């Protein structure tokens, strides 16, 4: 048997490769065998494990279609393509009613648990084995993994335009209006800072350096367009049906898909995965939807935003304010209460302090009450009136652009969940699920940012989506681990963390127990994301302070400081570095 999750090896350089056309033809043939037979066994006549499986089905009185790979001319090619479809290199390779069972051991385990008998009784009359609603990172990962496992899959994806009319292609928030363009604009800002710093390192240049917003956004949008296309191509290669329509449940196992022209089509499926993600929240004040933009609009904005007010203290607010200031704009952040709620507050304040020292202005303890357009234009002029959260004080100021980053709302309220009885948290639209991402309706699952009490991060959604597909269709048992997931806030000085904040650690473990196993890891510095990624793996392995002490650092680096920590916070001693 192969190890769980082991991928099939690629042919060595010296071996012959099938042409892509022949390979695709063979793939279609194999999928046809899988789709067209109640039980499909890919076997080798001399394999004792294959013999055991055949004897099992014979004892159950079940007719099987068997392809002996050692007795057909293209057996090696069949096994190679099968490994791509199933991630399994060995035989027997077994499918029951289009569900990939795995090998001999998995099939006997399914027989003992009763799963095999259940699968043998299934005779689906649905259009698809799986329909995924939402073409973001998590939804696409789930859909493609299910297709690899031999299932008939559809992805429904439709972007409702923002109030400013912005829309985008396949790939979801991360690719189009989130992580990818954000990191590229962050990089643009860092390059500007590097230019400024370079004079102190001996670089001399006389010409004035300025930033061109249009050049940057065009390059970013071209890159995003290439990613949109690659997603569509990947779905096509895996035979996943992609429908650019808005999905809404109309009855159990049935969904209505409405395209941009208002044309309606109905589809049915045995199982559904909801992966609709979230959209930016608005203030509900005069002028917010008419004149303000959000992160949905910023990354494709066709003009430089000019003097900008960012409303909010979320990581989205601070990241956007950071790179806007980094490309030379006048930026103010209006904060209602605290920075980076849910993150370590000492680190959050250090993030804010660094930004303030580098030109970002903060309006603390104020909330906007009105946004009024004074002049149209690209950009125009907007008057913002705000009031204090601590008294009667009111202020007003004129900006070119107002960016809202006050949180996001789950896109779950207008997809017919109430029609089929899927429960949501009425306050925030989040969907409660069990530990296998299953909702209260057994055939409906959910992944990604819409889950209640789960992390809203792209890699989490991708991992959850892949593992969900493998459990549903591949006989696997692994669940997504939502503990100790690393993340980074890409502010001008990056803040990376993994595990608990200090506040949460004290709440959970009490203060006297905080200096043993590493339960929270925080770094504010250049390339924090790159540093934290490695330490996150160590935390998964049970990292302790002693193991850090036993590790020799790489000098000179930012990360080496974690191998030489001696001063505790409670001691009150100075932690400033003093040489090597």
Coordinates of C-alpha atoms in Angstrom, one line a residue:
X1 CA 0.0 0.0 0.0
X2 CA 1.1 3.6 -0.6
X3 CA 1.4 6.0 2.2
X4 CA -1.7 8.2 2.7
X5 CA -1.6 11.3 0.6
X6 CA 1.5 10.2 -1.3
X7 CA 1.5 11.6 -4.8
X8 CA 2.3 9.6 -7.9
X9 CA 5.9 10.1 -9.1
X10 CA 6.5 11.8 -12.4
X11 CA 8.2 9.9 -15.2
X12 CA 12.0 10.1 -15.1
X13 CA 13.6 12.2 -17.9
X14 CA 14.6 9.0 -19.7
X15 CA 11.2 7.5 -19.9
X16 CA 8.8 8.0 -22.8
X17 CA 5.9 10.5 -22.2
X18 CA 2.5 10.3 -23.7
X19 CA 1.5 13.2 -25.8
X20 CA -0.9 15.6 -24.1
X21 CA -3.7 14.6 -26.5
X22 CA -3.2 10.8 -25.9
X23 CA -3.0 11.4 -22.2
X24 CA -6.3 13.3 -22.2
X25 CA -7.9 10.7 -24.3
X26 CA -6.8 8.0 -21.8
X27 CA -8.1 10.1 -18.9
X28 CA -11.5 10.4 -20.5
X29 CA -11.5 6.7 -21.1
X30 CA -10.7 5.9 -17.5
X31 CA -13.3 8.4 -16.2
X32 CA -15.8 6.7 -18.5
X33 CA -15.1 3.4 -16.9
X34 CA -15.4 4.9 -13.5
X35 CA -18.7 6.6 -14.3
X36 CA -20.2 3.7 -16.2
X37 CA -19.7 0.9 -13.8
X38 CA -21.2 0.2 -10.3
X39 CA -17.8 -1.2 -9.2
X40 CA -14.6 -0.5 -11.1
X41 CA -11.4 -2.3 -10.0
X42 CA -8.0 -1.4 -11.6
X43 CA -6.0 -4.5 -10.7
X44 CA -3.0 -6.7 -11.6
X45 CA -3.7 -10.4 -12.0
X46 CA -0.7 -11.5 -9.8
X47 CA -1.4 -9.0 -7.0
X48 CA -2.7 -10.8 -3.8
X49 CA -4.3 -7.6 -2.5
X50 CA -6.3 -7.3 -5.8
X51 CA -7.3 -10.9 -5.4
X52 CA -8.7 -10.3 -1.9
X53 CA -10.8 -7.4 -3.1
X54 CA -12.2 -9.4 -6.0
X55 CA -13.1 -12.2 -3.6
X56 CA -14.8 -9.7 -1.3
X57 CA -17.1 -8.3 -4.0
X58 CA -17.8 -11.9 -5.2
X59 CA -18.9 -12.9 -1.7
X60 CA -21.2 -9.9 -1.7
X61 CA -22.7 -11.0 -5.0
X62 CA -21.6 -7.7 -6.6
X63 CA -20.6 -7.7 -10.3
X64 CA -17.4 -5.8 -10.9
X65 CA -15.7 -4.4 -14.0
X66 CA -12.0 -5.3 -13.7
X67 CA -9.1 -3.9 -15.8
X68 CA -5.9 -6.0 -15.3
X69 CA -3.1 -3.5 -15.9
X70 CA -0.5 -6.2 -16.4
X71 CA -2.6 -7.7 -19.3
X72 CA -3.2 -4.5 -21.4
X73 CA -0.6 -2.8 -23.6
X74 CA -1.0 0.6 -22.0
X75 CA -1.1 -0.6 -18.4
X76 CA 1.8 1.6 -17.3
X77 CA 0.2 4.7 -18.8
X78 CA -3.2 3.7 -17.2
X79 CA -1.6 3.5 -13.8
X80 CA 0.2 6.8 -14.3
X81 CA -3.0 8.6 -15.2
X82 CA -4.9 6.9 -12.4
X83 CA -2.3 8.2 -10.0
X84 CA -3.1 11.7 -11.2
X85 CA -6.8 11.2 -10.8
X86 CA -6.7 9.6 -7.4
X87 CA -3.3 10.4 -5.8
X88 CA -2.8 6.6 -5.5
X89 CA 0.0 4.9 -7.3
X90 CA -0.7 1.3 -6.2
X91 CA -3.3 -1.4 -7.1
X92 CA -5.9 -2.4 -6.5
X93 CA -7.5 1.0 -7.2
X94 CA -11.2 0.8 -6.5
X95 CA -14.3 2.9 -7.3
X96 CA -17.8 2.2 -6.0
X97 CA -20.6 4.2 -7.6
X98 CA -18.0 6.7 -8.8
X99 CA -16.7 7.1 -5.2
X100 CA -12.9 6.4 -4.9
X101 CA -12.5 3.8 -2.2
X102 CA -8.7 3.6 -2.4
X103 CA -6.9 0.3 -2.1
X104 CA -7.4 -3.1 -0.4
X105 CA -7.2 -1.9 3.2
X106 CA -9.5 1.0 2.7
X107 CA -12.1 -1.2 1.0
X108 CA -12.1 -3.7 3.8
X109 CA -12.3 -1.0 6.4
X110 CA -15.3 0.5 4.5
X111 CA -16.9 -3.0 4.5
X112 CA -16.4 -3.4 8.2
X113 CA -17.9 0.1 9.0
X114 CA -20.9 -0.4 6.7
X115 CA -19.8 2.4 4.3
X116 CA -19.2 0.0 1.4
X117 CA -22.8 -1.4 1.6
X118 CA -24.2 2.1 1.7
X119 CA -22.2 3.1 -1.4
X120 CA -23.3 0.0 -3.2
X121 CA -26.9 0.9 -2.6
X122 CA -26.6 4.4 -4.0
X123 CA -28.0 5.1 -7.4
X124 CA -27.8 8.8 -7.9
X125 CA -30.4 10.5 -10.1
X126 CA -28.8 14.0 -9.6
X127 CA -27.1 16.1 -12.3
X128 CA -23.8 16.3 -10.3
X129 CA -22.1 14.5 -7.4
X130 CA -21.1 17.9 -6.0
X131 CA -22.0 21.6 -6.6
X132 CA -19.7 24.2 -5.1
X133 CA -21.3 27.6 -4.6
X134 CA -18.4 30.1 -4.8
X135 CA -15.3 30.2 -6.9
X136 CA -12.8 31.5 -4.4
X137 CA -9.7 29.8 -3.1
X138 CA -11.5 27.3 -0.9
X139 CA -14.3 26.5 -3.3
X140 CA -12.0 25.9 -6.2
X141 CA -9.7 23.7 -4.1
X142 CA -12.6 21.6 -3.0
X143 CA -14.1 21.3 -6.5
X144 CA -10.8 20.3 -8.1
X145 CA -10.0 17.8 -5.5
X146 CA -13.4 16.2 -5.9
X147 CA -12.9 16.0 -9.7
X148 CA -9.5 14.4 -9.2
X149 CA -11.3 11.7 -7.2
X150 CA -13.5 11.0 -10.1
X151 CA -16.6 13.0 -9.2
X152 CA -18.9 15.0 -11.5
X153 CA -18.5 18.6 -10.2
X154 CA -19.9 22.0 -10.9
X155 CA -18.7 25.4 -9.6
X156 CA -21.1 28.3 -9.5
X157 CA -19.5 31.7 -9.2
X158 CA -21.0 35.2 -9.6
X159 CA -19.6 38.5 -8.4
X160 CA -22.3 41.0 -7.4
X161 CA -20.9 44.4 -8.4
X162 CA -19.9 46.7 -5.5
X163 CA -21.9 49.9 -5.0
X164 CA -19.2 51.6 -7.2
X165 CA -19.8 49.0 -9.9
X166 CA -16.6 47.0 -9.5
X167 CA -16.6 43.4 -10.4
X168 CA -13.9 40.8 -11.2
X169 CA -13.2 37.3 -12.5
X170 CA -12.9 33.8 -11.2
X171 CA -10.8 33.2 -8.1
X172 CA -12.5 35.0 -5.2
X173 CA -11.4 37.8 -2.9
X174 CA -7.8 36.7 -2.3
X175 CA -6.8 36.7 -6.0
X176 CA -8.8 39.6 -7.2
X177 CA -9.3 42.1 -4.4
X178 CA -7.4 40.7 -1.4
X179 CA -4.1 39.0 -0.7
X180 CA -2.5 39.1 -4.1
X181 CA -3.1 42.8 -5.1
X182 CA -2.5 43.8 -1.5
X183 CA 0.9 42.2 -1.4
X184 CA 1.9 43.7 -4.7
X185 CA 0.9 47.2 -3.6
X186 CA 2.8 46.6 -0.3
X187 CA 5.8 45.6 -2.3
X188 CA 5.5 48.8 -4.4
X189 CA 5.5 50.8 -1.2
X190 CA 8.6 48.9 0.1
X191 CA 10.5 49.6 -3.1
X192 CA 9.8 53.3 -2.5
X193 CA 11.1 53.1 1.0
X194 CA 14.2 51.2 -0.3
X195 CA 14.9 54.0 -2.8
X196 CA 14.8 56.5 0.1
X197 CA 17.0 54.3 2.3
X198 CA 19.5 53.7 -0.6
X199 CA 21.1 57.2 -0.3
X200 CA 22.5 56.2 3.1
X201 CA 24.1 53.2 1.5
X202 CA 26.0 55.3 -1.1
X203 CA 23.5 55.4 -3.9
X204 CA 23.4 58.8 -5.7
X205 CA 20.8 59.9 -8.0
X206 CA 19.7 63.5 -8.9
X207 CA 16.4 63.0 -10.7
X208 CA 13.2 63.3 -8.6
X209 CA 11.6 59.9 -8.2
X210 CA 7.8 59.7 -8.3
X211 CA 5.2 57.0 -8.3
X212 CA 2.8 56.4 -11.1
X213 CA -0.5 54.9 -9.8
X214 CA -1.8 53.9 -13.3
X215 CA 1.3 52.0 -14.2
X216 CA 1.1 50.0 -10.9
X217 CA -2.6 49.2 -11.1
X218 CA -2.4 48.2 -14.8
X219 CA 0.5 45.7 -14.0
X220 CA -1.4 44.3 -11.0
X221 CA -4.6 43.9 -13.0
X222 CA -2.8 42.2 -15.8
X223 CA -1.3 39.7 -13.4
X224 CA -4.7 39.1 -11.8
X225 CA -6.2 38.5 -15.3
X226 CA -3.6 35.8 -15.9
X227 CA -4.6 34.1 -12.6
X228 CA -8.3 34.3 -13.5
X229 CA -7.5 32.5 -16.8
X230 CA -5.3 29.9 -15.2
X231 CA -8.1 29.0 -12.8
X232 CA -10.6 28.5 -15.7
X233 CA -8.0 26.4 -17.5
X234 CA -7.4 24.3 -14.5
X235 CA -11.2 23.6 -14.0
X236 CA -11.4 22.7 -17.7
X237 CA -8.5 20.3 -17.5
X238 CA -10.1 18.6 -14.5
X239 CA -13.6 18.4 -16.3
X240 CA -15.2 20.7 -13.6
X241 CA -18.2 22.5 -15.0
X242 CA -17.8 26.3 -14.4
X243 CA -21.0 28.4 -14.5
X244 CA -20.8 32.2 -14.1
X245 CA -24.2 32.5 -12.4
X246 CA -25.7 33.3 -9.0
X247 CA -26.7 30.2 -7.1
X248 CA -29.8 30.0 -4.9
X249 CA -31.4 26.9 -3.3
X250 CA -35.0 26.4 -4.4
X251 CA -35.6 23.0 -2.8
X252 CA -33.6 20.2 -1.3
X253 CA -30.8 19.1 -3.6
X254 CA -31.8 21.7 -6.2
X255 CA -30.4 25.1 -7.0
X256 CA -31.3 27.9 -9.4
X257 CA -28.5 29.6 -11.3
X258 CA -29.2 33.1 -12.6
X259 CA -26.7 34.6 -15.1
X260 CA -26.0 38.3 -15.8
X261 CA -28.9 38.4 -18.4
X262 CA -31.4 37.1 -15.8
X263 CA -31.6 33.7 -17.5
X264 CA -32.4 30.9 -15.0
X265 CA -31.2 27.3 -15.1
X266 CA -31.8 24.6 -12.5
X267 CA -29.3 22.0 -11.4
X268 CA -29.4 19.1 -8.8
X269 CA -26.6 17.5 -6.8
X270 CA -26.1 14.9 -4.2
X271 CA -23.9 17.2 -2.1
X272 CA -23.3 20.9 -1.9
X273 CA -20.4 23.0 -0.5
X274 CA -21.1 26.7 0.3
X275 CA -17.9 28.8 -0.2
X276 CA -19.4 32.2 -0.8
X277 CA -17.0 34.2 1.3
X278 CA -17.6 37.8 2.5
X279 CA -17.9 41.3 1.2
X280 CA -17.0 44.7 2.8
X281 CA -19.4 46.2 5.3
X282 CA -20.8 49.7 5.0
X283 CA -21.5 52.2 7.7
X284 CA -25.1 52.9 7.1
X285 CA -24.6 56.7 7.1
X286 CA -25.4 59.4 4.6
X287 CA -23.1 59.1 1.5
X288 CA -21.3 55.9 2.3
X289 CA -22.4 53.7 -0.6
X290 CA -22.6 56.7 -2.9
X291 CA -19.2 58.2 -2.4
X292 CA -16.9 55.8 -0.4
X293 CA -14.9 52.9 -1.8
X294 CA -13.8 49.7 -0.2
X295 CA -11.0 47.1 -0.8
X296 CA -13.4 45.8 -3.5
X297 CA -12.7 49.0 -5.5
X298 CA -9.2 50.1 -4.5
X299 CA -7.0 47.7 -6.4
X300 CA -8.5 48.5 -9.8
X301 CA -9.1 52.2 -9.1
X302 CA -8.2 53.9 -12.5
X303 CA -6.9 57.1 -10.8
X304 CA -4.6 57.9 -7.9
X305 CA -6.8 58.2 -4.8
X306 CA -5.0 61.4 -3.5
X307 CA -5.6 62.5 0.1
X308 CA -7.3 59.5 1.7
X309 CA -9.2 58.8 4.8
X310 CA -9.2 55.2 5.8
X311 CA -12.1 54.4 8.2
X312 CA -11.5 51.3 10.4
X313 CA -8.7 49.6 12.4
X314 CA -8.8 46.2 10.9
X315 CA -5.8 44.6 9.2
X316 CA -7.3 45.6 5.9
X317 CA -7.5 49.2 7.1
X318 CA -3.9 49.3 8.3
X319 CA -2.5 47.5 5.3
X320 CA -4.2 49.7 2.8
X321 CA -3.3 52.9 4.7
X322 CA 0.3 51.6 4.9
X323 CA 0.9 51.1 1.2
X324 CA -1.0 54.2 0.2
X325 CA 1.2 56.3 2.5
X326 CA 4.2 54.3 1.1
X327 CA 3.6 55.4 -2.4
X328 CA 3.5 59.0 -1.2
X329 CA -0.1 59.8 -0.4
X330 CA -1.5 61.9 2.5
X331 CA -3.3 59.2 4.6
X332 CA -5.4 59.4 7.8
X333 CA -6.9 56.5 9.7
X334 CA -10.0 57.1 11.7
X335 CA -10.2 54.6 14.6
X336 CA -13.3 54.0 16.7
X337 CA -11.6 52.0 19.5
X338 CA -8.6 49.7 19.3
X339 CA -6.2 48.6 16.5
X340 CA -6.3 45.1 15.2
X341 CA -9.0 43.6 17.4
X342 CA -8.3 40.0 18.1
X343 CA -4.5 40.4 17.7
X344 CA -2.0 40.9 20.5
X345 CA -2.6 44.5 21.6
X346 CA 1.0 45.3 22.5
X347 CA 2.0 44.4 19.0
X348 CA -1.0 46.2 17.5
X349 CA 0.0 49.4 19.2
X350 CA 3.6 49.0 18.0
X351 CA 2.3 48.6 14.4
X352 CA 0.3 51.9 14.8
X353 CA 3.2 53.7 16.4
X354 CA 5.6 52.8 13.5
X355 CA 3.0 53.9 11.0
X356 CA 2.5 57.2 12.8
X357 CA 6.3 57.8 12.9
X358 CA 6.4 57.3 9.2
X359 CA 3.7 59.8 8.3
X360 CA 0.3 58.2 8.7
X361 CA -2.1 60.3 10.8
X362 CA -4.5 58.7 13.3
X363 CA -7.9 60.1 14.4
X364 CA -8.6 58.1 17.6
X365 CA -12.0 57.7 19.2
X366 CA -14.0 59.1 16.3
X367 CA -16.7 57.7 14.1
X368 CA -18.0 59.2 10.8
X369 CA -21.6 60.4 10.7
X370 CA -21.8 61.8 7.1
X371 CA -19.9 61.9 3.8
X372 CA -20.8 64.7 1.4
X373 CA -19.5 65.2 -2.1
X374 CA -18.1 68.7 -2.7
X375 CA -16.7 68.1 -6.1
X376 CA -16.9 65.4 -8.7
X377 CA -13.7 64.2 -10.3
X378 CA -11.1 61.5 -10.4
X379 CA -10.6 61.9 -7.6
X380 CA -13.1 64.4 -6.4
X381 CA -13.5 66.1 -3.1
X382 CA -15.5 64.7 -0.1
X383 CA -16.3 66.3 3.2
X384 CA -16.4 63.9 6.1
X385 CA -18.1 64.8 9.4
X386 CA -17.2 62.7 12.4
X387 CA -18.1 62.8 16.1
X388 CA -16.1 61.7 19.2
X389 CA -17.0 58.4 20.9
X390 CA -16.1 60.1 24.2
X391 CA -18.0 63.4 24.1
X392 CA -19.9 65.9 22.1
X393 CA -16.9 67.0 19.9
X394 CA -17.5 67.0 16.1
X395 CA -14.9 67.5 13.4
X396 CA -14.9 67.8 9.7
X397 CA -12.2 67.5 7.0
X398 CA -12.0 67.3 3.2
X399 CA -10.5 64.3 1.5
X400 CA -10.2 63.1 -2.1
X401 CA -11.0 59.5 -1.3
X402 CA -12.7 57.7 1.7
X403 CA -11.9 54.1 2.1
X404 CA -14.1 51.9 4.3
X405 CA -12.4 49.0 6.1
X406 CA -14.7 48.4 9.1
X407 CA -15.2 44.6 8.6
X408 CA -16.9 42.2 6.3
X409 CA -20.3 40.5 6.1
X410 CA -20.8 36.8 5.1
X411 CA -22.5 36.3 1.7
X412 CA -25.0 33.8 3.0
X413 CA -28.3 35.6 3.3
X414 CA -29.6 35.6 -0.2
X415 CA -28.7 32.1 -1.5
X416 CA -31.9 30.3 -0.3
X417 CA -30.4 28.6 2.8
X418 CA -33.6 29.2 4.7
X419 CA -35.5 27.3 2.0
X420 CA -33.6 24.0 2.8
X421 CA -33.3 24.7 6.5
X422 CA -29.5 25.5 6.8
X423 CA -29.0 27.4 10.0
X424 CA -26.9 30.6 10.1
X425 CA -26.0 33.0 12.9
X426 CA -28.6 35.7 12.3
X427 CA -26.3 38.4 13.8
X428 CA -23.4 37.9 11.5
X429 CA -24.5 35.5 8.8
X430 CA -21.9 32.9 9.7
X431 CA -22.7 29.2 9.3
X432 CA -22.1 26.9 12.3
X433 CA -20.6 23.5 11.2
X434 CA -19.3 20.4 13.0
X435 CA -15.7 19.3 12.9
X436 CA -16.0 18.0 9.4
X437 CA -17.5 21.3 8.0
X438 CA -21.0 19.8 7.8
X439 CA -24.0 22.1 8.4
X440 CA -27.2 21.0 10.2
X441 CA -28.5 19.8 6.8
X442 CA -26.4 16.6 6.2
X443 CA -25.8 17.0 2.4
X444 CA -24.7 20.7 2.8
X445 CA -21.2 21.6 3.8
X446 CA -19.5 25.0 4.2
X447 CA -15.8 26.2 4.2
X448 CA -13.9 29.4 4.3
X449 CA -14.6 32.8 5.8
X450 CA -18.4 32.1 6.3
X451 CA -17.7 29.6 9.0
X452 CA -18.6 30.6 12.6
X453 CA -15.6 30.8 15.0
X454 CA -13.0 29.9 12.4
X455 CA -10.1 31.8 10.9
X456 CA -10.7 33.9 7.9
X457 CA -7.6 33.1 5.9
X458 CA -7.1 31.9 2.3
X459 CA -4.8 28.9 3.1
X460 CA -7.2 27.7 5.8
X461 CA -10.1 27.7 3.2
X462 CA -7.9 25.8 0.7
X463 CA -6.8 23.2 3.2
X464 CA -10.4 22.7 4.5
X465 CA -11.7 22.4 1.0
X466 CA -9.2 19.8 -0.1
X467 CA -9.6 17.7 3.0
X468 CA -13.4 17.9 2.8
X469 CA -13.4 16.5 -0.8
X470 CA -11.0 13.7 0.3
X471 CA -13.3 12.7 3.1
X472 CA -16.5 12.9 1.0
X473 CA -15.1 11.1 -2.0
X474 CA -11.8 9.6 -1.3
X475 CA -12.4 7.5 1.9
X476 CA -10.0 9.7 3.9
X477 CA -10.4 10.8 7.5
X478 CA -8.1 13.8 8.0
X479 CA -9.8 17.0 9.3
X480 CA -8.6 20.6 9.0
X481 CA -6.6 21.7 12.0
X482 CA -7.6 25.2 12.8
X483 CA -5.1 25.5 15.7
X484 CA -1.8 27.4 15.5
X485 CA -2.4 28.8 12.0
X486 CA 0.2 31.5 11.2
X487 CA -0.7 34.8 9.6
X488 CA 0.9 38.1 8.8
X489 CA -0.4 41.7 8.6
X490 CA 1.4 43.4 5.7
X491 CA 1.7 46.8 7.3
X492 CA 4.9 48.9 6.4
X493 CA 6.7 47.0 9.2
X494 CA 5.1 43.5 8.9
X495 CA 3.5 41.8 11.9
X496 CA 3.5 38.0 11.8
X497 CA 2.0 35.8 14.5
X498 CA 1.1 32.2 15.3
X499 CA -0.9 30.9 18.2
X500 CA -2.4 32.9 21.1
X501 CA -2.1 36.6 21.8
X502 CA -0.7 37.6 25.2
X503 CA -4.2 38.5 26.4
X504 CA -5.7 35.2 25.3
X505 CA -2.8 33.2 26.7
X506 CA -3.2 34.8 30.2
X507 CA -7.0 34.1 30.0
X508 CA -6.5 30.4 29.0
X509 CA -3.3 29.4 30.8
X510 CA -3.1 32.0 33.7
X511 CA -0.1 34.2 34.0
X512 CA 2.1 31.9 36.1
X513 CA 2.2 29.2 33.4
X514 CA 3.3 31.3 30.5
X515 CA 7.0 30.5 30.3
X516 CA 7.1 26.9 29.2
X517 CA 5.7 25.5 25.9
X518 CA 5.5 28.1 23.1
X519 CA 1.8 28.9 22.8
X520 CA 2.1 32.2 21.0
X521 CA 4.7 33.6 18.6
X522 CA 4.8 37.2 17.5
X523 CA 7.2 39.2 15.3
X524 CA 7.2 42.8 14.1
X525 CA 9.8 43.4 11.5
X526 CA 10.8 43.1 7.8
X527 CA 9.7 39.9 6.0
X528 CA 7.8 38.8 9.1
X529 CA 5.6 36.4 7.0
X530 CA 8.7 34.5 5.8
X531 CA 10.1 34.2 9.3
X532 CA 6.8 33.2 11.0
X533 CA 6.1 30.5 8.4
X534 CA 9.1 28.4 9.6
X535 CA 8.4 28.9 13.3
X536 CA 4.7 27.9 12.7
X537 CA 5.9 24.5 11.5
X538 CA 8.0 24.2 14.7
X539 CA 4.9 25.1 16.8
X540 CA 3.0 22.3 15.1
X541 CA 5.8 20.0 16.4
X542 CA 5.5 21.2 20.0
X543 CA 8.1 24.0 20.1
X544 CA 9.4 24.8 23.6
X545 CA 11.5 27.7 24.9
X546 CA 14.3 25.1 25.6
X547 CA 14.3 24.0 21.9
X548 CA 14.7 27.6 20.8
X549 CA 17.6 28.0 23.3
X550 CA 19.2 24.9 21.8
X551 CA 18.9 26.2 18.3
X552 CA 21.8 28.2 16.8
X553 CA 20.7 31.3 15.0
X554 CA 21.6 32.5 11.5
X555 CA 23.6 35.8 11.9
X556 CA 22.8 38.5 11.1
X557 CA 19.0 38.0 10.7
X558 CA 15.8 39.2 12.3
X559 CA 14.7 35.6 13.1
X560 CA 17.9 34.8 15.1
X561 CA 16.6 36.8 18.1
X562 CA 14.3 34.0 19.0
X563 CA 17.3 31.7 19.7
X564 CA 18.8 34.2 22.2
X565 CA 15.9 35.3 24.3
X566 CA 16.8 35.7 27.9
X567 CA 14.8 38.7 29.3
X568 CA 11.2 38.2 30.3
X569 CA 8.6 40.9 30.0
X570 CA 7.8 40.6 33.7
X571 CA 11.4 41.5 34.6
X572 CA 11.0 45.0 33.2
X573 CA 14.6 45.0 31.9
X574 CA 15.6 46.7 28.6
X575 CA 15.5 44.4 25.6
X576 CA 17.4 46.6 23.1
X577 CA 20.0 44.8 21.0
X578 CA 23.6 45.8 21.9
X579 CA 25.8 44.3 19.2
X580 CA 26.2 40.6 18.4

